Short mmCIF file of C-alpha atoms in Angstrom, two decimals:
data_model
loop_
_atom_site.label_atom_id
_atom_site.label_comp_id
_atom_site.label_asym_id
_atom_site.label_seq_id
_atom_site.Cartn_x
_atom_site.Cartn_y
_atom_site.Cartn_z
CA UNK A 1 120.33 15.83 -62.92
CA UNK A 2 120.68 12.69 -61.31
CA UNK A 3 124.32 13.32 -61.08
CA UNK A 4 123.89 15.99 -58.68
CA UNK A 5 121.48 13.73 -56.52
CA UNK A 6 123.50 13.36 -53.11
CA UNK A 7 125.23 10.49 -52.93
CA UNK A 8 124.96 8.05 -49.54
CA UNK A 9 127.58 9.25 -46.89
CA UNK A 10 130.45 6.25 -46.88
CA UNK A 11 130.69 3.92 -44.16
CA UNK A 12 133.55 4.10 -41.49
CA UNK A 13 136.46 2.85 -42.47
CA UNK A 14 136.55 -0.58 -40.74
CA UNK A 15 140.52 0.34 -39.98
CA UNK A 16 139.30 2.72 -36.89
CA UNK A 17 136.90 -0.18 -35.68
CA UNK A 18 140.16 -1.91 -34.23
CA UNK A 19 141.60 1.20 -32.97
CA UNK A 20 138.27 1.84 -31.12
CA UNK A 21 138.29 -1.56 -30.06
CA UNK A 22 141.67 -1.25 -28.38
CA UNK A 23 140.89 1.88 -26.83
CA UNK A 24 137.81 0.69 -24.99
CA UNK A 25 139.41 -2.41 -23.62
CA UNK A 26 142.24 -0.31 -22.54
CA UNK A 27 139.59 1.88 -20.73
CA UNK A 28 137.98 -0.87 -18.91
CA UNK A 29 141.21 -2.85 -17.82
CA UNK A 30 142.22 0.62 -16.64
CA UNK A 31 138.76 1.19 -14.24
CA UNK A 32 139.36 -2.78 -13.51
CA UNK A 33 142.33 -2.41 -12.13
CA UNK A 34 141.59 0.93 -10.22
CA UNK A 35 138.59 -0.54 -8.42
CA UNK A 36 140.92 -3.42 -7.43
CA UNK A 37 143.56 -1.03 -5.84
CA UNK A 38 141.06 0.99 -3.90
CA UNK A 39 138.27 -1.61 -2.95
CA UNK A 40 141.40 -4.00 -2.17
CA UNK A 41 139.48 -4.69 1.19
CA UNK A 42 136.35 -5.87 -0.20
CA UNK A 43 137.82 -8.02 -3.52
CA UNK A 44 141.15 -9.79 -1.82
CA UNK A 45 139.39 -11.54 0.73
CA UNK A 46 136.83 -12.95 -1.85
CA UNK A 47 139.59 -13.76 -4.39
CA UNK A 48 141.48 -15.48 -1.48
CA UNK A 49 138.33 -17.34 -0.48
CA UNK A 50 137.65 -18.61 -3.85
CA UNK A 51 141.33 -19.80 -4.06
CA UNK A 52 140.88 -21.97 -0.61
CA UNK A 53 137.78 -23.27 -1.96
CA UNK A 54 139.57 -24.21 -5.44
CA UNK A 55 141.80 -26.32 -2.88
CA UNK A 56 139.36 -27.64 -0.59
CA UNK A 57 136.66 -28.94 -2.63
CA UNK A 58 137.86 -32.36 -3.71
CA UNK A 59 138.00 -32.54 0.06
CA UNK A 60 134.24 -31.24 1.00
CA UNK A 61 132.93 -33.25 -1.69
CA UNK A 62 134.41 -36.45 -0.44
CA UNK A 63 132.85 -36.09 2.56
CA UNK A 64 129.63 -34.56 2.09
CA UNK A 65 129.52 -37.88 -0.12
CA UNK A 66 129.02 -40.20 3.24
CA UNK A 67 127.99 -37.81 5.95
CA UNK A 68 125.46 -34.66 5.99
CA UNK A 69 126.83 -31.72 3.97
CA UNK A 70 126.88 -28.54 7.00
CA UNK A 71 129.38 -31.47 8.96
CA UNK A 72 131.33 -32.44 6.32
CA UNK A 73 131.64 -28.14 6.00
CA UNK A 74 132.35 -28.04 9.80
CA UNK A 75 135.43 -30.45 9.01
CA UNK A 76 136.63 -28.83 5.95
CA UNK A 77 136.62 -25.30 8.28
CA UNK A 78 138.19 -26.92 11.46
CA UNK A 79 140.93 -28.47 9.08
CA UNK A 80 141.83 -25.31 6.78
CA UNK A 81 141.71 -22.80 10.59
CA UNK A 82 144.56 -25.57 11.69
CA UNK A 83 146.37 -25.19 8.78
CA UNK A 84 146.31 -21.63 8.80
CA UNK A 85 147.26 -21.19 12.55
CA UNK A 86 150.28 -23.90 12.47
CA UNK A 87 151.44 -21.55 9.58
CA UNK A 88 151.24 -18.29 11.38
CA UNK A 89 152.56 -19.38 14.55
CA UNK A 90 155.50 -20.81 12.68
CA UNK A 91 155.66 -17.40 10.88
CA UNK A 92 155.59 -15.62 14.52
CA UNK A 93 157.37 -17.52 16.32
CA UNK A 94 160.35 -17.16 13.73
CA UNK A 95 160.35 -13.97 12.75
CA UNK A 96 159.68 -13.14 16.74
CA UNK A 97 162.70 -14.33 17.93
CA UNK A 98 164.90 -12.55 15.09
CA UNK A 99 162.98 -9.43 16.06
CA UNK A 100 164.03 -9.59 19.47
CA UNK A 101 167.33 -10.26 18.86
CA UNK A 102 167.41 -7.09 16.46
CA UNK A 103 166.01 -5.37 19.12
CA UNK A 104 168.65 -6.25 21.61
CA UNK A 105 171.48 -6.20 19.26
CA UNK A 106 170.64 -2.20 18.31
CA UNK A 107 173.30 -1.05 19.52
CA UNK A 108 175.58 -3.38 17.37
CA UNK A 109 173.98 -3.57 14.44
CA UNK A 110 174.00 0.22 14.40
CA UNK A 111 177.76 -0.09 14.66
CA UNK A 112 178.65 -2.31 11.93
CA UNK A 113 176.25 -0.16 9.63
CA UNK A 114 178.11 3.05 10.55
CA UNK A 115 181.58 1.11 9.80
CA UNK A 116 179.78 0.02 7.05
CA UNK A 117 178.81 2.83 5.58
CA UNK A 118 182.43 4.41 5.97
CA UNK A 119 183.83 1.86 4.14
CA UNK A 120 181.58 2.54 1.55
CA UNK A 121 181.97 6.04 1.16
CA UNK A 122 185.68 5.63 1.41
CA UNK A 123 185.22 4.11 -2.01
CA UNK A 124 183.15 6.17 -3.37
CA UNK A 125 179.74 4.64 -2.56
CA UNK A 126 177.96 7.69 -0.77
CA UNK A 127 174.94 6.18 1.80
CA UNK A 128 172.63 8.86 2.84
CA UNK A 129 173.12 9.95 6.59
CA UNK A 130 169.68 9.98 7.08
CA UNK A 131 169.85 6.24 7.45
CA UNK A 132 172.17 6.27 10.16
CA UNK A 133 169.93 9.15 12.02
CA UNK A 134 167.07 6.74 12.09
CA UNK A 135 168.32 3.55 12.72
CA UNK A 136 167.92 3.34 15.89
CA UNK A 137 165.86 1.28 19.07
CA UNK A 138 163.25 3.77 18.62
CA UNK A 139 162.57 3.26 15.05
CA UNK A 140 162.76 -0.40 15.36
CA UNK A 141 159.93 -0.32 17.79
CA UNK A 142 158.29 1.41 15.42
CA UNK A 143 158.58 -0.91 13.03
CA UNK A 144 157.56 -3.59 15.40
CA UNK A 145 154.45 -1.41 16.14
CA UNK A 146 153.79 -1.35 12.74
CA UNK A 147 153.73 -4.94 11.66
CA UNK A 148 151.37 -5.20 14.98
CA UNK A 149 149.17 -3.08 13.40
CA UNK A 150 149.53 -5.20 10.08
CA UNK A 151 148.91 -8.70 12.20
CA UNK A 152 146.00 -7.14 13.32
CA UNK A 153 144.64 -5.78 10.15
CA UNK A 154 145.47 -9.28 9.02
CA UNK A 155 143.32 -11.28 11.55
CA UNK A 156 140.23 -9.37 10.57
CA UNK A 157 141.35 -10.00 6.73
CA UNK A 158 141.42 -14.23 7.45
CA UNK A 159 137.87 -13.48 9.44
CA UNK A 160 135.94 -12.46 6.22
CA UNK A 161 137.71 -14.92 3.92
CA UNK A 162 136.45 -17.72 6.86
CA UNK A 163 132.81 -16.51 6.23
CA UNK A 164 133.14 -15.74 2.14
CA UNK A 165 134.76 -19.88 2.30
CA UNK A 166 131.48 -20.84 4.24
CA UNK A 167 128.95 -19.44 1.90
CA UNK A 168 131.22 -20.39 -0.82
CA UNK A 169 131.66 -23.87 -0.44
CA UNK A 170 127.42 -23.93 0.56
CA UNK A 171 126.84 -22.51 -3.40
CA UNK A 172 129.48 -24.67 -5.49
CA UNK A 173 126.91 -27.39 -6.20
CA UNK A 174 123.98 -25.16 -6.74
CA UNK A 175 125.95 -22.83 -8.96
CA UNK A 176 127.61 -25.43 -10.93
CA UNK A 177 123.80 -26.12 -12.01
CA UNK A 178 123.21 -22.92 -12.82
CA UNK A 179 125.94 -22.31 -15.16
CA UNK A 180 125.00 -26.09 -16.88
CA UNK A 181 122.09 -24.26 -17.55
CA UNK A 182 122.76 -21.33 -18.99
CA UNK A 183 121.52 -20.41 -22.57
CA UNK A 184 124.63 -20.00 -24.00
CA UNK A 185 126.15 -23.31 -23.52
CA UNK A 186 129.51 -22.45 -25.09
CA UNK A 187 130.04 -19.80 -22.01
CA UNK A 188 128.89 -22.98 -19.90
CA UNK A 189 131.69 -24.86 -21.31
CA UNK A 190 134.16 -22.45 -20.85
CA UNK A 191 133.35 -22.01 -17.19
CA UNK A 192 133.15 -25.48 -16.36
CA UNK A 193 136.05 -26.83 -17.57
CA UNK A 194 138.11 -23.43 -16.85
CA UNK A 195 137.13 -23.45 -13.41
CA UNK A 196 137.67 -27.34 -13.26
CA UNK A 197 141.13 -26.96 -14.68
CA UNK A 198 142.27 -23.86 -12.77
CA UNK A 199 140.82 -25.57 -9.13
CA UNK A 200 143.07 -28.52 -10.47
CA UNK A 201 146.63 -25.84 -11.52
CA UNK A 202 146.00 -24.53 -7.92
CA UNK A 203 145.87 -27.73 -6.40
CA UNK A 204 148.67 -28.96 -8.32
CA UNK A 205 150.89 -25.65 -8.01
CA UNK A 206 150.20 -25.40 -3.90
CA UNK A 207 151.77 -28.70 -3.65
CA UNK A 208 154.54 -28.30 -5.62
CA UNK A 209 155.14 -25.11 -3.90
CA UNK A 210 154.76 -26.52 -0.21
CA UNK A 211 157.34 -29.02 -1.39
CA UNK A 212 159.84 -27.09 -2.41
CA UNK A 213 159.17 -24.64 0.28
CA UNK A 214 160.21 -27.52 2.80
CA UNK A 215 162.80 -28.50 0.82
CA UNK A 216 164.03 -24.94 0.87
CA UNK A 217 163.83 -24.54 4.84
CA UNK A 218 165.26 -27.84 5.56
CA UNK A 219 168.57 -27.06 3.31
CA UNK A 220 168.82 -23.46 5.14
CA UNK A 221 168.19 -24.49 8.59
CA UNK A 222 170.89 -27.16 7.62
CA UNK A 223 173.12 -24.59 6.19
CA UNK A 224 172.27 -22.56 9.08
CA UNK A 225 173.65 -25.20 11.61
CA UNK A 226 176.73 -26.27 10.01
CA UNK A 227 178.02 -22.64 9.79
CA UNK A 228 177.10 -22.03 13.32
CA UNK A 229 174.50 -18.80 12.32
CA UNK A 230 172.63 -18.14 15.14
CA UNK A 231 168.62 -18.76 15.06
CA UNK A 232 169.16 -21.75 12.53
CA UNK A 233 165.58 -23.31 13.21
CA UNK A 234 164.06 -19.59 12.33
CA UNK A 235 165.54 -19.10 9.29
CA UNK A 236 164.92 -22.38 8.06
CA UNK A 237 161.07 -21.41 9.03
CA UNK A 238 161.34 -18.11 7.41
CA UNK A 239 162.96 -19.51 4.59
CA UNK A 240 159.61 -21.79 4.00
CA UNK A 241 157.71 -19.49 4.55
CA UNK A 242 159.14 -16.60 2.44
CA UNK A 243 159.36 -19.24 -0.48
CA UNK A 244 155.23 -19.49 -1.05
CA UNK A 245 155.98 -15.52 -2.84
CA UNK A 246 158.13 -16.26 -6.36
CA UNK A 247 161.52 -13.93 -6.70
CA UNK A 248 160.53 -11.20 -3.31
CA UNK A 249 160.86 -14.35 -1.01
CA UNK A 250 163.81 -15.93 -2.05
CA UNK A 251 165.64 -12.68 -2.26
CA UNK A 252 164.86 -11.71 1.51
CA UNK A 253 165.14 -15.41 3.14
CA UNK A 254 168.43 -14.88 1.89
CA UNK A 255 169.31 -10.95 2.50
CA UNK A 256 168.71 -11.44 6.13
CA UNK A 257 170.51 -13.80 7.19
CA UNK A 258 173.50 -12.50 5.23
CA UNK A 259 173.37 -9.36 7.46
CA UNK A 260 173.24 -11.37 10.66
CA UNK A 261 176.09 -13.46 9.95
CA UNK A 262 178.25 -10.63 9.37
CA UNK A 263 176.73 -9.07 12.95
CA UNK A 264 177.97 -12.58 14.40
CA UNK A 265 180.86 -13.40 12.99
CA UNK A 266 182.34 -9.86 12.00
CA UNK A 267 184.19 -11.41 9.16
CA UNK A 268 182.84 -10.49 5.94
CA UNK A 269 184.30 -13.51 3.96
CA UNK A 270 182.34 -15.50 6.60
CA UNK A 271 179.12 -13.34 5.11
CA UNK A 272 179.93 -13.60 1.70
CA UNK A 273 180.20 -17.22 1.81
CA UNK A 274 176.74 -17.45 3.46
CA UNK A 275 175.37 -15.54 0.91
CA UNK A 276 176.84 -17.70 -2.39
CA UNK A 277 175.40 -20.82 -0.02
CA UNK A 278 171.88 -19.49 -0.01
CA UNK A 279 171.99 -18.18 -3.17
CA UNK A 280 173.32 -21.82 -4.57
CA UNK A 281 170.22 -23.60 -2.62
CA UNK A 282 167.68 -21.13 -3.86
CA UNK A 283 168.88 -21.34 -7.42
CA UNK A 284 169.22 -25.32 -7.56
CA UNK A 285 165.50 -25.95 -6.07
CA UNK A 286 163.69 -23.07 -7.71
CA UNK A 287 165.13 -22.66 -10.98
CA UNK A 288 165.93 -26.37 -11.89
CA UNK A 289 164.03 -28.67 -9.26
CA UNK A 290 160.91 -27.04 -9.50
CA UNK A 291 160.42 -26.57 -12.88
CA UNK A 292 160.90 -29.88 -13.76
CA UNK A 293 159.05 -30.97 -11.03
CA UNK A 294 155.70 -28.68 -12.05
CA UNK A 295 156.22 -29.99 -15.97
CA UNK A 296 154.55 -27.86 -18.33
CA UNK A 297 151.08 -27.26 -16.85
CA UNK A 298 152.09 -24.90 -14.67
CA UNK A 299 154.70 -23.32 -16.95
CA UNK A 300 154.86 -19.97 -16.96
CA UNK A 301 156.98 -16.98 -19.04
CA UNK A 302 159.60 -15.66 -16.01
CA UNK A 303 158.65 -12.05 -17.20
CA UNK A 304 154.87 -12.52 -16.49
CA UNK A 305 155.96 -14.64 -13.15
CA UNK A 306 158.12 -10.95 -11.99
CA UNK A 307 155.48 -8.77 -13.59
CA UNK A 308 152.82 -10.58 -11.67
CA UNK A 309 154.28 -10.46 -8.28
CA UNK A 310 155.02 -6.80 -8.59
CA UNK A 311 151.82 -5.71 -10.04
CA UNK A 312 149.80 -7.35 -7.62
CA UNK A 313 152.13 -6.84 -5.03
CA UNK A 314 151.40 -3.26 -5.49
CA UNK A 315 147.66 -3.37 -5.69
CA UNK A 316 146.75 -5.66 -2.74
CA UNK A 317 150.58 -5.51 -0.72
CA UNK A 318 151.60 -8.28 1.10
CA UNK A 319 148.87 -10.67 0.12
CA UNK A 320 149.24 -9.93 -3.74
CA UNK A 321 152.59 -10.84 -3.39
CA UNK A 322 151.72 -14.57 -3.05
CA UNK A 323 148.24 -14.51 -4.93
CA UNK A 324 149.77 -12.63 -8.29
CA UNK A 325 151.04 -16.15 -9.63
CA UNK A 326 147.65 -17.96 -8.93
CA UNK A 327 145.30 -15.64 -10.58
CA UNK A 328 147.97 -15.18 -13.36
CA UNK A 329 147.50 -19.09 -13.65
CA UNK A 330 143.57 -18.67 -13.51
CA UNK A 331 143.80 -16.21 -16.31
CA UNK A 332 145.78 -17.84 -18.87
CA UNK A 333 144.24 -21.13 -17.87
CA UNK A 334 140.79 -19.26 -19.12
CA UNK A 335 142.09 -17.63 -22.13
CA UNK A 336 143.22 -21.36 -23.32
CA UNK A 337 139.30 -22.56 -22.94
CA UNK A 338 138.07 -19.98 -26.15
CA UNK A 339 139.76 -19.82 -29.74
CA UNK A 340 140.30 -15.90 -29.88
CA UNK A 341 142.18 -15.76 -26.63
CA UNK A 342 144.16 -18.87 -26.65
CA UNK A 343 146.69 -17.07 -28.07
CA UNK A 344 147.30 -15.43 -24.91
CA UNK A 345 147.82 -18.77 -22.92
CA UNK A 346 150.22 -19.30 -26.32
CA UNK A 347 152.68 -16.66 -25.59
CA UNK A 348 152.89 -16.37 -22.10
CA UNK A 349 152.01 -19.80 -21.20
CA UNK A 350 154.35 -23.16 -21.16
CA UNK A 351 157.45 -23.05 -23.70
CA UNK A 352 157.33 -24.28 -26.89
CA UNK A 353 159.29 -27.50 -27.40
CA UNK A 354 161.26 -27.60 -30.56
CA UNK A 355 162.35 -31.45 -32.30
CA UNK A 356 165.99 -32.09 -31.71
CA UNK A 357 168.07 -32.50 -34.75
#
């Protein structure tokens, strides 16, 4: 009889517990990312906030240290609104100037692209006519109208991250107290020294970065000069400025004035000697002076660098384009703080160096 007594059902294979696993953090990185890409207006300017204030604090803390805290804020603000203007008016004035000139040059430019594009197609290379429809004064003032639009939109974008920096740099001392306090001291530790170390990769990457971004405009302005390319001074700014996004950047500081050397000189060899020029100072600073500049803290895997400036790049635009390295940084940078993720910061983080011999 008590072999017919019904047995306990068995337990769930602990094989589908991974698989479930999997699935659900799949599901959640999925809704993560979603509520990025549509509420892109409310979490970029707070991400962007928290990266200025990652910069800025050594600063603010320094001074709050010898004179009351809301001026040594005041001073902090003033300093980073300078920064930020100098930089955009650079950025303007630059890219205002080669605008114009496009503008006024229409007619021209559409001229070479038609001979161009016959050249092209006499070999075989077929360009769609459509292209040669629209380009055209009227659709570079719409262009123009467009990136109006975008300056605008951008204004009110640097207007919340100024507030979300106030009240930010107002709550790092009282929430650094908080988190000291927290029961579970191990996910104290973890924040505290993550956020310590990442504040310290951003401060150490923006510098490296502004360096080589000077270096990079000072060698194309130069390069600029010598060949006799019109607008030398503005593509040396563009050029700096252009360099702050990894791989996009380089690639158009260097497209563009390609194409208006050939509009100036109409001699291709003349344009295809431009190009190798750029492309020899852009590989020289940011494939072998930077890195060994940076060292391995802010080493990176080149995949995740591309993947990172794409992916964000498509979420948040023109803006994730430049922040899709730093919060790559903050993420492996917090995966190396616990045991069962530092695996991650493993893989994709700083190369492994072998022993000679």
């Amino acid at each position: 009889m008590s072999s017919n007594i019904d047995q306990p059902s068995a337990a769930p294979s602990s094989t589908t517990q991974p698989h479930f696993g999997v699935a659900t953090w799949l599901i959640a990185a999925i809704l993560i990312f979603a509520a990025l890409y549509y509420a892109n207006a409310i979490f970029a300017p707070v991400v962007c906030a928290l990266f200025i204030i990652a910069l800025v604090w050594p600063l603010q803390k320094r001074l709050q240290a010898t004179m009351p805290k809301l001026l040594a804020l005041a001073i902090v603000l003033l300093a980073t609104i300078i920064v930020f203007l100098v930089f955009g008016s650079l950025i303007s004035w630059g890219v205002g100037r080669v605008g114009r000139s496009l503008i006024a040059e229409a007619d021209r430019f559409q001229a070479i692209y038609e001979q161009t594009a016959t050249w092209l197609e006499g070999h075989g290379i077929i360009i769609a006519g459509l292209w040669a429809k629209n380009l055209d004064v009227r659709w570079l003032m719409r262009v123009l109208q467009g990136i109006t639009t975008h300056l605008n939109t951008t204004v009110t974008f640097w207007l919340v991250v100024l507030i979300y920096l106030l009240l930010g740099l107002l709550e790092v001392d009282e929430l650094t107290e908080k988190i000291r306090h927290l029961k579970n001291q191990e996910a104290a530790r973890v924040l505290i020294e993550g956020s310590r170390s990442i504040a310290e990769k951003f401060r150490h990457y923006m510098l490296i970065r502004t360096a080589m971004s000077i270096a990079t405009g000072a060698f194309v302005w130069a390069l600029a000069a010598a060949a006799g390319l019109q607008f030398a001074k503005e593509w040396g700014v563009i050029a700096f400025a252009l360099n702050f996004i990894p791989f996009i950047g380089p690639f158009i500081a260097t497209m563009f004035p390609t194409l208006f050397s050939l509009a100036q000189f109409e001699w291709w060899q003349s344009a295809v000697l431009v190009f190798i020029c750029l492309n020899i100072i852009q590989f020289v600073i940011g494939s072998y002076i930077e890195p060994r500049v940076a060292g391995r803290a802010l080493a990176i895997s080149p995949f995740l660098v591309l993947f990172s400036v794409f992916f964000w790049t498509y979420l948040w635009g023109f803006f994730g384009a430049f922040i899709g390295v730093p919060i790559t940084i903050a993420l492996l940078t917090l995966c190396a703080q616990h045991p069962s993720t530092v695996w991650v910061s493993d893989l994709f983080g700083a190369p492994v160096e072998t022993p000679e011999g």
